[in-house]
mmCIF file of C-alpha atoms and ligand atoms in Angstrom:
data_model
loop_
_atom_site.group_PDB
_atom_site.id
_atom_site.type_symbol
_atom_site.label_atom_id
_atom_site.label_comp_id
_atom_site.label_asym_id
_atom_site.label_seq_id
_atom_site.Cartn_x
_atom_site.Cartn_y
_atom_site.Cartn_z
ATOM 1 C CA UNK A 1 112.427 135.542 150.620
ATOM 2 C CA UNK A 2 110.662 134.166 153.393
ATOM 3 C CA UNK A 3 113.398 133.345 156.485
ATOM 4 C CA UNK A 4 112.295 130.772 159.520
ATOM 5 C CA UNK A 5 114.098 130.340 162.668
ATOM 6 C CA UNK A 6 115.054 126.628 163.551
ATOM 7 C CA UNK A 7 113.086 125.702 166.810
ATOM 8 C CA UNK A 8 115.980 123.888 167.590
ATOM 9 C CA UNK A 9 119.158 125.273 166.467
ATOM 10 C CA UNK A 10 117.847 128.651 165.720
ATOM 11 C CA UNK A 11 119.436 128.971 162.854
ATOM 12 C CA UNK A 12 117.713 131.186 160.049
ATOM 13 C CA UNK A 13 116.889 129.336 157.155
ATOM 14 C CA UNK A 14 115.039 129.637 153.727
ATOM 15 C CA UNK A 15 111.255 128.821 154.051
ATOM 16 C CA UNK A 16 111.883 126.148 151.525
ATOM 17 C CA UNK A 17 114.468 124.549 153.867
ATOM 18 C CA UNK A 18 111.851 124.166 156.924
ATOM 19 C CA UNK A 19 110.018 121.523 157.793
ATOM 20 C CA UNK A 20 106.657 122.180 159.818
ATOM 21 C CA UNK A 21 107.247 119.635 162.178
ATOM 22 C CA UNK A 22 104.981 117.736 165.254
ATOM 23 C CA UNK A 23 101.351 116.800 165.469
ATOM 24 C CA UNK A 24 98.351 118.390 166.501
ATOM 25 C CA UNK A 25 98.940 116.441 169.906
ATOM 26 C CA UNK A 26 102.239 117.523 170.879
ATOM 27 C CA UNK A 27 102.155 120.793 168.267
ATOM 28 C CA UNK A 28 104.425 121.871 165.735
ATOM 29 C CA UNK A 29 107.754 123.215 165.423
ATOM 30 C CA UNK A 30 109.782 124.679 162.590
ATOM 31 C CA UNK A 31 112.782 123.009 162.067
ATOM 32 C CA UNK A 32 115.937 123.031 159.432
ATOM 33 C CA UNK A 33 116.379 120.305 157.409
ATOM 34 C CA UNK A 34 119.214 118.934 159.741
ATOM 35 C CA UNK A 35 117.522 119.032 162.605
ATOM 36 C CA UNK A 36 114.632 117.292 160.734
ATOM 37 C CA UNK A 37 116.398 114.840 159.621
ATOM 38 C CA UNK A 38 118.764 114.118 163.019
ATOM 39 C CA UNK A 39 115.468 114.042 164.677
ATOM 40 C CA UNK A 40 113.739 111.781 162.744
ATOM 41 C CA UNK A 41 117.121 109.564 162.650
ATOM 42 C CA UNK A 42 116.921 109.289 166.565
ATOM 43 C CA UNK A 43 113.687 108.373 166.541
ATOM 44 C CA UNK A 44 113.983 105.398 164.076
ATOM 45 C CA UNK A 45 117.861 104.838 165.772
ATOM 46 C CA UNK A 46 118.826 105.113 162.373
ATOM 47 C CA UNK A 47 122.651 105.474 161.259
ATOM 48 C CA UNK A 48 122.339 108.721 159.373
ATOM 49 C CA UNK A 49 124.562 111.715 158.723
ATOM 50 C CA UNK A 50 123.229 114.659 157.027
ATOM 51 C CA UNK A 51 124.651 116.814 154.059
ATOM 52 C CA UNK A 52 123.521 120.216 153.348
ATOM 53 C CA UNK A 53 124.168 120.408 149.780
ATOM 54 C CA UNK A 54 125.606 123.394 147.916
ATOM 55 C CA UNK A 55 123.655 124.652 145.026
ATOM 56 C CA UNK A 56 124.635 123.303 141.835
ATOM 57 C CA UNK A 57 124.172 125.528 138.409
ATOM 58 C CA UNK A 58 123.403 123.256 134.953
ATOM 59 C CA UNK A 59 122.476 124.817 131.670
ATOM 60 C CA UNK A 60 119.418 123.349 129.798
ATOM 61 C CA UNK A 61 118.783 123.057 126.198
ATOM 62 C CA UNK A 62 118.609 126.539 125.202
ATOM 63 C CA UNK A 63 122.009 126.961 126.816
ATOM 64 C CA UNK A 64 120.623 128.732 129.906
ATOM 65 C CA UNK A 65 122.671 128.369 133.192
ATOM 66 C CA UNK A 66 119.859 127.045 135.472
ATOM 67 C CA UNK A 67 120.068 126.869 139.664
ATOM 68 C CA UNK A 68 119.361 123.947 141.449
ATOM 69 C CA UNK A 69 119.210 123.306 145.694
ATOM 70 C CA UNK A 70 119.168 120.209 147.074
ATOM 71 C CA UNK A 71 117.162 118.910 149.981
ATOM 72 C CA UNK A 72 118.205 116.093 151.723
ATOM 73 C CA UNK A 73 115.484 114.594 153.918
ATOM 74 C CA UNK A 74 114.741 111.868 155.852
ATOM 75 C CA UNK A 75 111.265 109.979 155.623
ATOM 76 C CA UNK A 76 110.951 107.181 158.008
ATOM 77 C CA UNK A 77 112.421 104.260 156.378
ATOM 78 C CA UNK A 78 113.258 106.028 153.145
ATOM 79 C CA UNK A 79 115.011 108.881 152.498
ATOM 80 C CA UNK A 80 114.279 111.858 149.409
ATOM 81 C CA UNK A 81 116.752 113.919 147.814
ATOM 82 C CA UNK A 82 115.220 116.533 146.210
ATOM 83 C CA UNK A 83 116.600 119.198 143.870
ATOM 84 C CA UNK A 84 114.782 122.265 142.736
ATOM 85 C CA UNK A 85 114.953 126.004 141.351
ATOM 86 C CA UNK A 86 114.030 129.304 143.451
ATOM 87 C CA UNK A 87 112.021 131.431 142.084
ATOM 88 C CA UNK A 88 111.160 134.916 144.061
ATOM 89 C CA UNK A 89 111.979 133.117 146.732
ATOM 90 C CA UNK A 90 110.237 129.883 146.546
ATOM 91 C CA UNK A 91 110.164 126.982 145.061
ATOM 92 C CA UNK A 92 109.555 127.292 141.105
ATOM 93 C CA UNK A 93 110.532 125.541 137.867
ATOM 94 C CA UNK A 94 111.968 122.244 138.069
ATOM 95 C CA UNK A 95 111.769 120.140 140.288
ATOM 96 C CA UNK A 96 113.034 116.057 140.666
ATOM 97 C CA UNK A 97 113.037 113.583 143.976
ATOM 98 C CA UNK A 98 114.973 110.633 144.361
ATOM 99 C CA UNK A 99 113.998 108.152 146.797
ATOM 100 C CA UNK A 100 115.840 105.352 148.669
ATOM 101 C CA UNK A 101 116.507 103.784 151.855
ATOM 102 C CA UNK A 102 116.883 105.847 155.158
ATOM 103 C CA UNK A 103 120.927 104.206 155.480
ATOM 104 C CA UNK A 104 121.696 104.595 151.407
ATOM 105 C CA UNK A 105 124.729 107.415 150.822
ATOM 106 C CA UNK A 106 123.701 110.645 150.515
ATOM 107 C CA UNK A 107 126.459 111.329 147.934
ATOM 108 C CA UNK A 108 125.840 108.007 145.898
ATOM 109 C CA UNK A 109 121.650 109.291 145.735
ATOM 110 C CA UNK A 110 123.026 113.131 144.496
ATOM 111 C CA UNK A 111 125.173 111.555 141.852
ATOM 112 C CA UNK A 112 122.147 109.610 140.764
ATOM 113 C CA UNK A 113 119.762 112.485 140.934
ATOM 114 C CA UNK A 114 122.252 115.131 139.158
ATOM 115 C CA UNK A 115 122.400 112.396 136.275
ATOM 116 C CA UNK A 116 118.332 112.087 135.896
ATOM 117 C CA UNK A 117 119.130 115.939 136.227
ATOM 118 C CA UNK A 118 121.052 116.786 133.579
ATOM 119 C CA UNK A 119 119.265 113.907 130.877
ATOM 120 C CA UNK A 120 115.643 115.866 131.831
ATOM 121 C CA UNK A 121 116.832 119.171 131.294
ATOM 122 C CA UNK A 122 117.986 118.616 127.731
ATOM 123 C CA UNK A 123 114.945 117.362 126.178
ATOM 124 C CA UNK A 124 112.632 120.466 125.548
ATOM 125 C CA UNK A 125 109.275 119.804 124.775
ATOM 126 C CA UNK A 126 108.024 123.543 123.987
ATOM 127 C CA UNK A 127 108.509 125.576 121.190
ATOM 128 C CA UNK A 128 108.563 129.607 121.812
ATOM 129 C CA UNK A 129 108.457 131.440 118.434
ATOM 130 C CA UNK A 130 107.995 134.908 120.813
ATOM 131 C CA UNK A 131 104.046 134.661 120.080
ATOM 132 C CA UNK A 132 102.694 131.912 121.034
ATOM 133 C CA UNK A 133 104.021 128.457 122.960
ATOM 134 C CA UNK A 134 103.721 125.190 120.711
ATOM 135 C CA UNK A 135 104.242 121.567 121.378
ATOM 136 C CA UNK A 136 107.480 121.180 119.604
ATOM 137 C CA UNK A 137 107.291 117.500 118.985
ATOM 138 C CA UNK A 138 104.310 114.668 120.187
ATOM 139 C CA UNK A 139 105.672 113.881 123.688
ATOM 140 C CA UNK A 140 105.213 116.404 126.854
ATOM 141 C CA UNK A 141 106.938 115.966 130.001
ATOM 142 C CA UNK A 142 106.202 117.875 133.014
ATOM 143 C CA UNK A 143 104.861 118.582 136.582
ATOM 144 C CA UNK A 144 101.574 119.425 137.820
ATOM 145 C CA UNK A 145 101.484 121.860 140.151
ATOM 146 C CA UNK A 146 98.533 124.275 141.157
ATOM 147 C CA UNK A 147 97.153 127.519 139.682
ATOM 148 C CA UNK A 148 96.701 129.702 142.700
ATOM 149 C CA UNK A 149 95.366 132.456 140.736
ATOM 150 C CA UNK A 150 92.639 129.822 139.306
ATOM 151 C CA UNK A 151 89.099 130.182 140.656
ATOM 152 C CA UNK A 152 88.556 126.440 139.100
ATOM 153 C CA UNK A 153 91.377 124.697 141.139
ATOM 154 C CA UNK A 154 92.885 124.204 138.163
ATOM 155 C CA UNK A 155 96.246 122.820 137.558
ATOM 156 C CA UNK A 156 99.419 125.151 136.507
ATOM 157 C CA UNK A 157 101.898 122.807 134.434
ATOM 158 C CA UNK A 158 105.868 123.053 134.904
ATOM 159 C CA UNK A 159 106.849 122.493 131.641
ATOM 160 C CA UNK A 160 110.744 122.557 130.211
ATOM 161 C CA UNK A 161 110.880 124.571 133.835
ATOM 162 C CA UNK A 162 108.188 127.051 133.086
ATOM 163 C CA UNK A 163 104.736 127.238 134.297
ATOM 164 C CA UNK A 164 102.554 126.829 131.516
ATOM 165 C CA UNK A 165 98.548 127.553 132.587
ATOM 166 C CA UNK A 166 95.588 124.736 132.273
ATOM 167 C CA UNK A 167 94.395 127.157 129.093
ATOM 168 C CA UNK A 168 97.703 127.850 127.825
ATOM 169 C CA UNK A 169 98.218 123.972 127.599
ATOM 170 C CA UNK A 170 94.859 123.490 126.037
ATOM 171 C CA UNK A 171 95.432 125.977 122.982
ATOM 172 C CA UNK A 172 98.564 124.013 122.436
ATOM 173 C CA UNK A 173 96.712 120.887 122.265
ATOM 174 C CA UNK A 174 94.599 122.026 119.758
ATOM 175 C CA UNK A 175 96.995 121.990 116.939
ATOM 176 C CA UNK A 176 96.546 118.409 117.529
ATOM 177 C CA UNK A 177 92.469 118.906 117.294
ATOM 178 C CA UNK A 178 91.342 114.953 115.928
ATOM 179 C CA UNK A 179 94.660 113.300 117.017
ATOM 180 C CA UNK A 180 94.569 110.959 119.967
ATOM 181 C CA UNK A 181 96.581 110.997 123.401
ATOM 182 C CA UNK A 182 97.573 108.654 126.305
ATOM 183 C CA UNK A 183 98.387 110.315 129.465
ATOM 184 C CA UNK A 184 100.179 108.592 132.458
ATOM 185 C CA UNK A 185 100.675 109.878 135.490
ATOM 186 C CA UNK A 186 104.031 109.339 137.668
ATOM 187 C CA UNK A 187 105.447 109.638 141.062
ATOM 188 C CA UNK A 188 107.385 112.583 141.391
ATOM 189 C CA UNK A 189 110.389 110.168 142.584
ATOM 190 C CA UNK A 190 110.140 108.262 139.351
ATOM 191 C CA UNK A 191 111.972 109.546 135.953
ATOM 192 C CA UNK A 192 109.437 110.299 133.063
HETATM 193 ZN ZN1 LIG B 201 118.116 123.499 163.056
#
């Protein structure tokens, strides 16, 4: 897992729990979420306490016990929760952001986001007979994320939480070879 040291408290955090902070003016720093967000909060001389929330574990549809961490962090005038899985050490699987304003309750936007949560992670879209991966009904719902093994720039899905590849996805789509499709493309704050 990839550790960074907190320019300013020096504590040693996950790599997914930094924030590459500053400008090429004044440079960057590496700082923890909480000083992030404190920072950022004296700048804007907003009222704002941070949480560092504890990992939550939710099982999905198959039954599986999945891990979530939660970022709290402050953007300017808004504020983004976000919860996601590790996966050898980074960020992998699901992923969901909540957005609202800077002074809204931190614990108020985690009970909202662990309800989105919970309804996402029981639908399954995929179908796994051990061979091949299907679409198991008409409707997909996932993330696009990138294939960094792909010469093509090509995007690597998150699907039901596992990466499914541009040409995986397109074999599946071929069962549906003739049918038609309408694709719309969200915010990653909104719920799909
Ligand atoms: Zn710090």
């Amino acid at each position: 897992m990839t550790e960074v040291q907190c320019n300013t408290c020096h504590a040693r955090v996950a790599g997914y729990d930094a924030v590459h902070f500053g400008s090429i003016g004044t440079g960057y720093r590496e700082l923890c979420s909480r000083c992030f967000n404190e920072e950022v909060a004296r700048r804007g001389q907003l009222k704002f306490e941070h949480v560092g929330f504890e990992p939550v574990n939710m099982p999905d549809a198959a039954g599986v016990k999945r891990r979530f961490h939660f970022l709290l962090r402050l953007l300017g005038d808004q504020v983004a929760l976000e919860a996601f899985e590790v996966q050898g050490g980074e960020r992998g699987g699901y992923e969901f952001q909540i957005l609202d304003d800077a002074e809204a309750d931190p614990f108020e936007l985690m009970a909202r986001l662990v309800e989105r949560m919970r309804r996402a992670i029981l639908l399954r879209h995929l179908a796994d007979d051990g061979l091949r991966l299907s679409i198991a009904d008409v409707t997909v719902r996932g993330r696009i994320s990138c294939d960094l093994d792909s010469d093509y720039h090509h995007p690597m899905l998150v699907i039901d939480g596992r990466e499914v590849s541009w040409e995986q996805f397109g074999q599946m789509l071929m069962t549906f070879e003739g049918w038609q499709f309408k694709l719309e493309i969200k915010d990653r704050s909104e719920e799909v």
